[in-house]
PDB file of C-alpha atoms in Angstrom:
ATOM      1  CA  MET A   1      74.519-114.418 100.478  1.00  0.00           C
ATOM      2  CA  PHE A   2      78.306-114.263 101.031  1.00  0.00           C
ATOM      3  CA  ASP A   3      78.883-116.956  98.385  1.00  0.00           C
ATOM      4  CA  PHE A   4      76.885-114.990  95.851  1.00  0.00           C
ATOM      5  CA  LEU A   5      78.823-111.747  96.500  1.00  0.00           C
ATOM      6  CA  GLU A   6      82.146-113.560  96.347  1.00  0.00           C
ATOM      7  CA  LYS A   7      81.234-115.213  93.014  1.00  0.00           C
ATOM      8  CA  TYR A   8      79.951-111.868  91.703  1.00  0.00           C
ATOM      9  CA  ASP A   9      83.270-110.175  92.604  1.00  0.00           C
ATOM     10  CA  ILE A  10      85.284-112.933  90.920  1.00  0.00           C
ATOM     11  CA  MET A  11      83.143-112.691  87.782  1.00  0.00           C
ATOM     12  CA  GLN A  12      83.516-108.901  87.767  1.00  0.00           C
ATOM     13  CA  ILE A  13      87.321-109.183  87.999  1.00  0.00           C
ATOM     14  CA  MET A  14      87.364-111.760  85.176  1.00  0.00           C
ATOM     15  CA  MET A  15      85.191-109.526  82.962  1.00  0.00           C
ATOM     16  CA  GLU A  16      87.459-106.526  83.584  1.00  0.00           C
ATOM     17  CA  ARG A  17      90.538-108.617  82.746  1.00  0.00           C
ATOM     18  CA  THR A  18      88.912-109.917  79.564  1.00  0.00           C
ATOM     19  CA  HIS A  19      87.932-106.387  78.547  1.00  0.00           C
ATOM     20  CA  SER A  20      91.417-104.970  79.148  1.00  0.00           C
ATOM     21  CA  GLU A  21      92.958-107.926  77.272  1.00  0.00           C
ATOM     22  CA  LYS A  22      90.704-107.244  74.275  1.00  0.00           C
ATOM     23  CA  GLU A  23      91.636-103.548  74.380  1.00  0.00           C
ATOM     24  CA  ARG A  24      95.340-104.445  74.400  1.00  0.00           C
ATOM     25  CA  ILE A  25      94.932-106.774  71.399  1.00  0.00           C
ATOM     26  CA  VAL A  26      93.038-104.085  69.457  1.00  0.00           C
ATOM     27  CA  SER A  27      95.742-101.559  70.337  1.00  0.00           C
ATOM     28  CA  ASP A  28      98.491-103.999  69.226  1.00  0.00           C
ATOM     29  CA  LYS A  29      96.728-104.629  65.909  1.00  0.00           C
ATOM     30  CA  LEU A  30      96.334-100.908  65.256  1.00  0.00           C
ATOM     31  CA  THR A  31      99.986-100.377  66.165  1.00  0.00           C
ATOM     32  CA  MET A  32     101.055-102.983  63.613  1.00  0.00           C
ATOM     33  CA  LEU A  33      98.850-101.434  60.917  1.00  0.00           C
ATOM     34  CA  PHE A  34     100.366 -98.042  61.755  1.00  0.00           C
ATOM     35  CA  VAL A  35     103.928 -99.425  61.441  1.00  0.00           C
ATOM     36  CA  VAL A  36     103.226-101.076  58.067  1.00  0.00           C
ATOM     37  CA  ASP A  37     101.530 -97.909  56.816  1.00  0.00           C
ATOM     38  CA  LYS A  38     104.390 -95.629  57.897  1.00  0.00           C
ATOM     39  CA  MET A  39     107.044 -97.863  56.309  1.00  0.00           C
ATOM     40  CA  GLU A  40     105.401 -97.337  52.895  1.00  0.00           C
ATOM     41  CA  ILE A  41     106.852-100.606  51.543  1.00  0.00           C
ATOM     42  CA  PRO A  42     105.746-104.210  52.049  1.00  0.00           C
ATOM     43  CA  LEU A  43     107.545-105.837  54.967  1.00  0.00           C
ATOM     44  CA  THR A  44     108.694-109.370  55.678  1.00  0.00           C
ATOM     45  CA  GLU A  45     107.389-111.079  58.802  1.00  0.00           C
ATOM     46  CA  ASP A  46     110.884-110.874  60.303  1.00  0.00           C
ATOM     47  CA  SER A  47     111.016-107.110  59.702  1.00  0.00           C
ATOM     48  CA  ILE A  48     107.625-106.583  61.345  1.00  0.00           C
ATOM     49  CA  LEU A  49     108.612-108.706  64.349  1.00  0.00           C
ATOM     50  CA  ASP A  50     111.963-106.954  64.608  1.00  0.00           C
ATOM     51  CA  ILE A  51     110.434-103.463  64.469  1.00  0.00           C
ATOM     52  CA  CYS A  52     107.442-104.112  66.749  1.00  0.00           C
ATOM     53  CA  SER A  53     108.730-106.589  69.347  1.00  0.00           C
ATOM     54  CA  VAL A  54     112.506-106.946  69.243  1.00  0.00           C
ATOM     55  CA  LYS A  55     114.050-103.495  68.756  1.00  0.00           C
ATOM     56  CA  ASN A  56     111.012-101.776  70.282  1.00  0.00           C
ATOM     57  CA  VAL A  57     108.330-102.937  72.697  1.00  0.00           C
ATOM     58  CA  TRP A  58     105.343-101.506  70.892  1.00  0.00           C
ATOM     59  CA  ILE A  59     103.895-105.027  70.943  1.00  0.00           C
ATOM     60  CA  GLU A  60     105.319-106.582  74.091  1.00  0.00           C
ATOM     61  CA  ASN A  61     104.781-110.265  73.445  1.00  0.00           C
ATOM     62  CA  TYR A  62     106.764-111.628  70.467  1.00  0.00           C
ATOM     63  CA  MET A  63     104.402-114.590  69.982  1.00  0.00           C
ATOM     64  CA  ASP A  64     101.371-112.280  70.082  1.00  0.00           C
ATOM     65  CA  CYS A  65     103.082-110.203  67.417  1.00  0.00           C
ATOM     66  CA  LYS A  66     103.414-113.259  65.137  1.00  0.00           C
ATOM     67  CA  THR A  67      99.763-114.159  65.719  1.00  0.00           C
ATOM     68  CA  ILE A  68      98.603-110.607  65.030  1.00  0.00           C
ATOM     69  CA  ILE A  69     100.267-110.591  61.591  1.00  0.00           C
ATOM     70  CA  HIS A  70      98.251-113.624  60.534  1.00  0.00           C
ATOM     71  CA  ASP A  71      95.058-112.383  62.235  1.00  0.00           C
ATOM     72  CA  LEU A  72      95.324-109.173  60.203  1.00  0.00           C
ATOM     73  CA  VAL A  73      95.775-111.212  57.001  1.00  0.00           C
ATOM     74  CA  ASP A  74      92.741-113.349  57.920  1.00  0.00           C
ATOM     75  CA  SER A  75      90.759-110.156  58.597  1.00  0.00           C
ATOM     76  CA  LYS A  76      91.863-108.799  55.182  1.00  0.00           C
ATOM     77  CA  LEU A  77      93.528-105.756  56.758  1.00  0.00           C
ATOM     78  CA  LEU A  78      96.951-106.962  55.561  1.00  0.00           C
ATOM     79  CA  TYR A  79      97.653-109.010  52.475  1.00  0.00           C
ATOM     80  CA  LYS A  80     100.460-111.421  51.800  1.00  0.00           C
ATOM     81  CA  ILE A  81     102.591-111.182  48.674  1.00  0.00           C
ATOM     82  CA  SER A  82     104.421-114.455  48.117  1.00  0.00           C
ATOM     83  CA  ASP A  83     106.146-116.454  45.429  1.00  0.00           C
ATOM     84  CA  SER A  84     105.879-120.232  45.493  1.00  0.00           C
ATOM     85  CA  ASN A  85     109.449-120.519  44.157  1.00  0.00           C
ATOM     86  CA  ASP A  86     110.949-118.650  47.092  1.00  0.00           C
ATOM     87  CA  SER A  87     110.289-118.508  50.821  1.00  0.00           C
ATOM     88  CA  LYS A  88     110.146-114.708  51.047  1.00  0.00           C
ATOM     89  CA  GLU A  89     106.706-113.367  51.943  1.00  0.00           C
ATOM     90  CA  LEU A  90     105.873-109.692  52.155  1.00  0.00           C
ATOM     91  CA  PHE A  91     102.971-108.078  53.981  1.00  0.00           C
ATOM     92  CA  ALA A  92     101.252-104.839  53.005  1.00  0.00           C
ATOM     93  CA  LEU A  93      98.112-102.915  53.953  1.00  0.00           C
ATOM     94  CA  THR A  94      94.915-103.621  52.067  1.00  0.00           C
ATOM     95  CA  TYR A  95      92.449-100.872  51.212  1.00  0.00           C
ATOM     96  CA  GLU A  96      90.352-102.064  54.189  1.00  0.00           C
ATOM     97  CA  GLY A  97      93.440-101.875  56.409  1.00  0.00           C
ATOM     98  CA  ARG A  98      94.024 -98.246  55.402  1.00  0.00           C
ATOM     99  CA  GLU A  99      90.358 -97.420  55.996  1.00  0.00           C
ATOM    100  CA  CYS A 100      90.391 -99.093  59.409  1.00  0.00           C
ATOM    101  CA  LEU A 101      93.553 -97.252  60.401  1.00  0.00           C
ATOM    102  CA  SER A 102      92.248 -93.893  59.161  1.00  0.00           C
ATOM    103  CA  HIS A 103      89.208 -94.215  61.445  1.00  0.00           C
ATOM    104  CA  LEU A 104      90.896 -95.723  64.498  1.00  0.00           C
ATOM    105  CA  TYR A 105      94.506 -94.478  64.568  1.00  0.00           C
ATOM    106  CA  ARG A 106      93.654 -92.077  67.424  1.00  0.00           C
ATOM    107  CA  ARG A 107      93.266 -95.107  69.681  1.00  0.00           C
ATOM    108  CA  ILE A 108      97.069 -95.370  69.508  1.00  0.00           C
ATOM    109  CA  PRO A 109      98.377 -92.794  72.002  1.00  0.00           C
ATOM    110  CA  LEU A 110      99.891 -89.713  70.333  1.00  0.00           C
ATOM    111  CA  GLU A 111     103.221 -90.237  72.129  1.00  0.00           C
ATOM    112  CA  LYS A 112     103.450 -93.783  70.774  1.00  0.00           C
ATOM    113  CA  ARG A 113     102.555 -92.648  67.224  1.00  0.00           C
ATOM    114  CA  GLU A 114     105.260 -89.988  67.375  1.00  0.00           C
ATOM    115  CA  GLU A 115     107.801 -92.509  68.693  1.00  0.00           C
ATOM    116  CA  ILE A 116     106.940 -94.976  65.901  1.00  0.00           C
ATOM    117  CA  SER A 117     107.124 -92.274  63.218  1.00  0.00           C
ATOM    118  CA  ALA A 118     110.491 -91.012  64.453  1.00  0.00           C
ATOM    119  CA  TYR A 119     111.959 -94.518  64.674  1.00  0.00           C
ATOM    120  CA  LEU A 120     110.759 -95.509  61.205  1.00  0.00           C
ATOM    121  CA  GLN A 121     111.988 -92.257  59.683  1.00  0.00           C
ATOM    122  CA  ALA A 122     115.450 -92.876  61.128  1.00  0.00           C
ATOM    123  CA  ASN A 123     115.572 -96.600  60.251  1.00  0.00           C
ATOM    124  CA  LYS A 124     113.587 -96.907  57.003  1.00  0.00           C
ATOM    125  CA  LEU A 125     116.666 -97.359  54.811  1.00  0.00           C
ATOM    126  CA  ASN A 126     118.152-100.009  57.120  1.00  0.00           C
ATOM    127  CA  VAL A 127     114.909-102.003  57.110  1.00  0.00           C
ATOM    128  CA  LYS A 128     114.621-101.662  53.337  1.00  0.00           C
ATOM    129  CA  SER A 129     118.194-102.812  52.748  1.00  0.00           C
ATOM    130  CA  SER A 130     117.830-105.738  55.179  1.00  0.00           C
ATOM    131  CA  GLN A 131     114.918-106.955  53.052  1.00  0.00           C
ATOM    132  CA  GLU A 132     116.664-106.337  49.725  1.00  0.00           C
ATOM    133  CA  TYR A 133     119.890-108.174  50.560  1.00  0.00           C
ATOM    134  CA  SER A 134     119.569-111.590  52.167  1.00  0.00           C
ATOM    135  CA  SER A 135     122.243-114.125  53.011  1.00  0.00           C
ATOM    136  CA  THR A 136     122.355-117.655  54.389  1.00  0.00           C
ATOM    137  CA  TYR A 137     124.930-120.390  54.736  1.00  0.00           C
ATOM    138  CA  SER A 138     124.933-124.118  55.401  1.00  0.00           C
ATOM    139  CA  LYS A 139     127.690-126.544  56.346  1.00  0.00           C
ATOM    140  CA  ASN A 140     128.916-129.167  53.885  1.00  0.00           C
ATOM    141  CA  ASN A 141     130.169-132.663  54.796  1.00  0.00           C
ATOM    142  CA  ASP A 142     133.760-131.640  54.004  1.00  0.00           C
ATOM    143  CA  GLY A 143     133.646-128.805  56.592  1.00  0.00           C
ATOM    144  CA  SER A 144     133.249-126.006  54.047  1.00  0.00           C
ATOM    145  CA  TYR A 145     130.159-123.772  53.916  1.00  0.00           C
ATOM    146  CA  ASN A 146     127.768-123.024  51.062  1.00  0.00           C
ATOM    147  CA  LEU A 147     126.836-119.354  50.918  1.00  0.00           C
ATOM    148  CA  GLU A 148     123.660-118.152  49.237  1.00  0.00           C
ATOM    149  CA  LEU A 149     123.503-114.390  48.737  1.00  0.00           C
ATOM    150  CA  LYS A 150     120.421-112.757  47.201  1.00  0.00           C
ATOM    151  CA  ILE A 151     119.241-109.361  46.025  1.00  0.00           C
ATOM    152  CA  TYR A 152     115.527-108.603  45.868  1.00  0.00           C
ATOM    153  CA  GLU A 153     113.749-105.730  44.195  1.00  0.00           C
ATOM    154  CA  PRO A 154     111.836-103.691  46.822  1.00  0.00           C
ATOM    155  CA  GLN A 155     108.396-105.252  46.305  1.00  0.00           C
ATOM    156  CA  ALA A 156     109.387-108.572  44.749  1.00  0.00           C
ATOM    157  CA  THR A 157     109.239-111.928  46.464  1.00  0.00           C
ATOM    158  CA  SER A 158     111.664-113.766  44.205  1.00  0.00           C
ATOM    159  CA  PRO A 159     115.297-112.699  43.966  1.00  0.00           C
ATOM    160  CA  MET A 160     116.547-110.789  40.939  1.00  0.00           C
ATOM    161  CA  PHE A 161     120.106-111.987  41.645  1.00  0.00           C
ATOM    162  CA  THR A 162     121.445-115.045  43.495  1.00  0.00           C
ATOM    163  CA  LEU A 163     125.090-115.824  44.116  1.00  0.00           C
ATOM    164  CA  ILE A 164     126.027-119.270  45.451  1.00  0.00           C
ATOM    165  CA  PHE A 165     129.584-120.248  46.350  1.00  0.00           C
ATOM    166  CA  LYS A 166     131.683-122.109  48.919  1.00  0.00           C
ATOM    167  CA  ALA A 167     133.586-120.625  51.822  1.00  0.00           C
ATOM    168  CA  PRO A 168     136.379-122.697  53.421  1.00  0.00           C
ATOM    169  CA  THR A 169     135.489-121.948  57.063  1.00  0.00           C
ATOM    170  CA  ARG A 170     132.585-120.795  59.171  1.00  0.00           C
ATOM    171  CA  GLN A 171     134.474-117.600  60.006  1.00  0.00           C
ATOM    172  CA  SER A 172     134.942-116.751  56.317  1.00  0.00           C
ATOM    173  CA  ALA A 173     131.241-117.511  55.687  1.00  0.00           C
ATOM    174  CA  ASN A 174     130.250-115.148  58.525  1.00  0.00           C
ATOM    175  CA  GLU A 175     132.575-112.440  57.208  1.00  0.00           C
ATOM    176  CA  ALA A 176     131.062-112.734  53.721  1.00  0.00           C
ATOM    177  CA  ILE A 177     127.538-112.461  55.142  1.00  0.00           C
ATOM    178  CA  HIS A 178     128.461-109.347  57.148  1.00  0.00           C
ATOM    179  CA  LYS A 179     130.043-107.731  54.082  1.00  0.00           C
ATOM    180  CA  TRP A 180     127.167-108.657  51.746  1.00  0.00           C
ATOM    181  CA  LYS A 181     124.764-105.825  52.597  1.00  0.00           C
ATOM    182  CA  ALA A 182     127.444-103.173  52.049  1.00  0.00           C
ATOM    183  CA  THR A 183     128.963-104.700  48.910  1.00  0.00           C
ATOM    184  CA  ALA A 184     125.899-106.245  47.198  1.00  0.00           C
ATOM    185  CA  PRO A 185     125.116-103.261  44.919  1.00  0.00           C
ATOM    186  CA  THR A 186     128.724-102.990  43.704  1.00  0.00           C
ATOM    187  CA  ILE A 187     129.073-106.753  43.160  1.00  0.00           C
ATOM    188  CA  TYR A 188     125.785-106.891  41.261  1.00  0.00           C
ATOM    189  CA  GLU A 189     126.705-103.894  39.094  1.00  0.00           C
ATOM    190  CA  THR A 190     130.140-105.353  38.248  1.00  0.00           C
ATOM    191  CA  ILE A 191     128.733-108.765  37.300  1.00  0.00           C
ATOM    192  CA  TYR A 192     125.852-107.221  35.343  1.00  0.00           C
ATOM    193  CA  GLU A 193     128.188-104.979  33.339  1.00  0.00           C
ATOM    194  CA  LYS A 194     130.536-107.913  32.584  1.00  0.00           C
ATOM    195  CA  LEU A 195     127.781-110.298  31.479  1.00  0.00           C
ATOM    196  CA  ILE A 196     124.908-108.270  30.047  1.00  0.00           C
ATOM    197  CA  ASN A 197     125.292-106.379  26.804  1.00  0.00           C
ATOM    198  CA  THR A 198     123.219-103.186  27.113  1.00  0.00           C
ATOM    199  CA  ASP A 199     123.945-101.881  23.568  1.00  0.00           C
TER     200      ASP A 199
END
C-alpha cells in the first residue's frame, strides 16, 4: 500500500511539472507573437532573441527562445522571409499568427503586455536601424581587416547597398563599425548623388 501511494505522489508531481512546463512554453510563444506583432516590421532572429531574452527576460531561456522561433515557423504562426543570395532572414506574423494572438493574448499578463509595449515603443527605431545597417569584418593574412558594410530596406532580405574596403588595424575596423549606423544614410546619399544621374 505504501509503495502505491509513494508512486502515485511521484506521478502526481511529475504531471504537475509537465503541465506547468507546457503552460510556460505556451506563454513564451504568445509573448514572442506579441513582440513581433507590436514591432510592426519583420524582425531578424538576432533582433527577436535580443528583445525577448537578452535585453529583457520575457523569455528566460535563450535557447528556448531560439527553438520557439522555429516552432512558430513550423506551426505557420510566423513566416520566414529569406533571400538565398544573402544570409539575412526576417520573421513576420502570418494571418494564422495574428488570429491566434487575437484570441489568446489575454493569457499574457496585462503587466507584461504593458511592459513589452512600452519597451518596444521606446526602442522601435533602434531595432529598426540595427536591422537596416549591418557591418562585419574579417582579418586578412597581412594583418589588415576587410570591412563589409550593408544597408537594407526595411522588409528586404538582400542589401540595397554594400560597401567593402580594407582597414589597416582591428581598432580602425571597430571604429568604422561603430560609426556605420550613424553615418550610413549620409554616406549612401553622397555616393548615390555622385554616381546616379536622376535627371
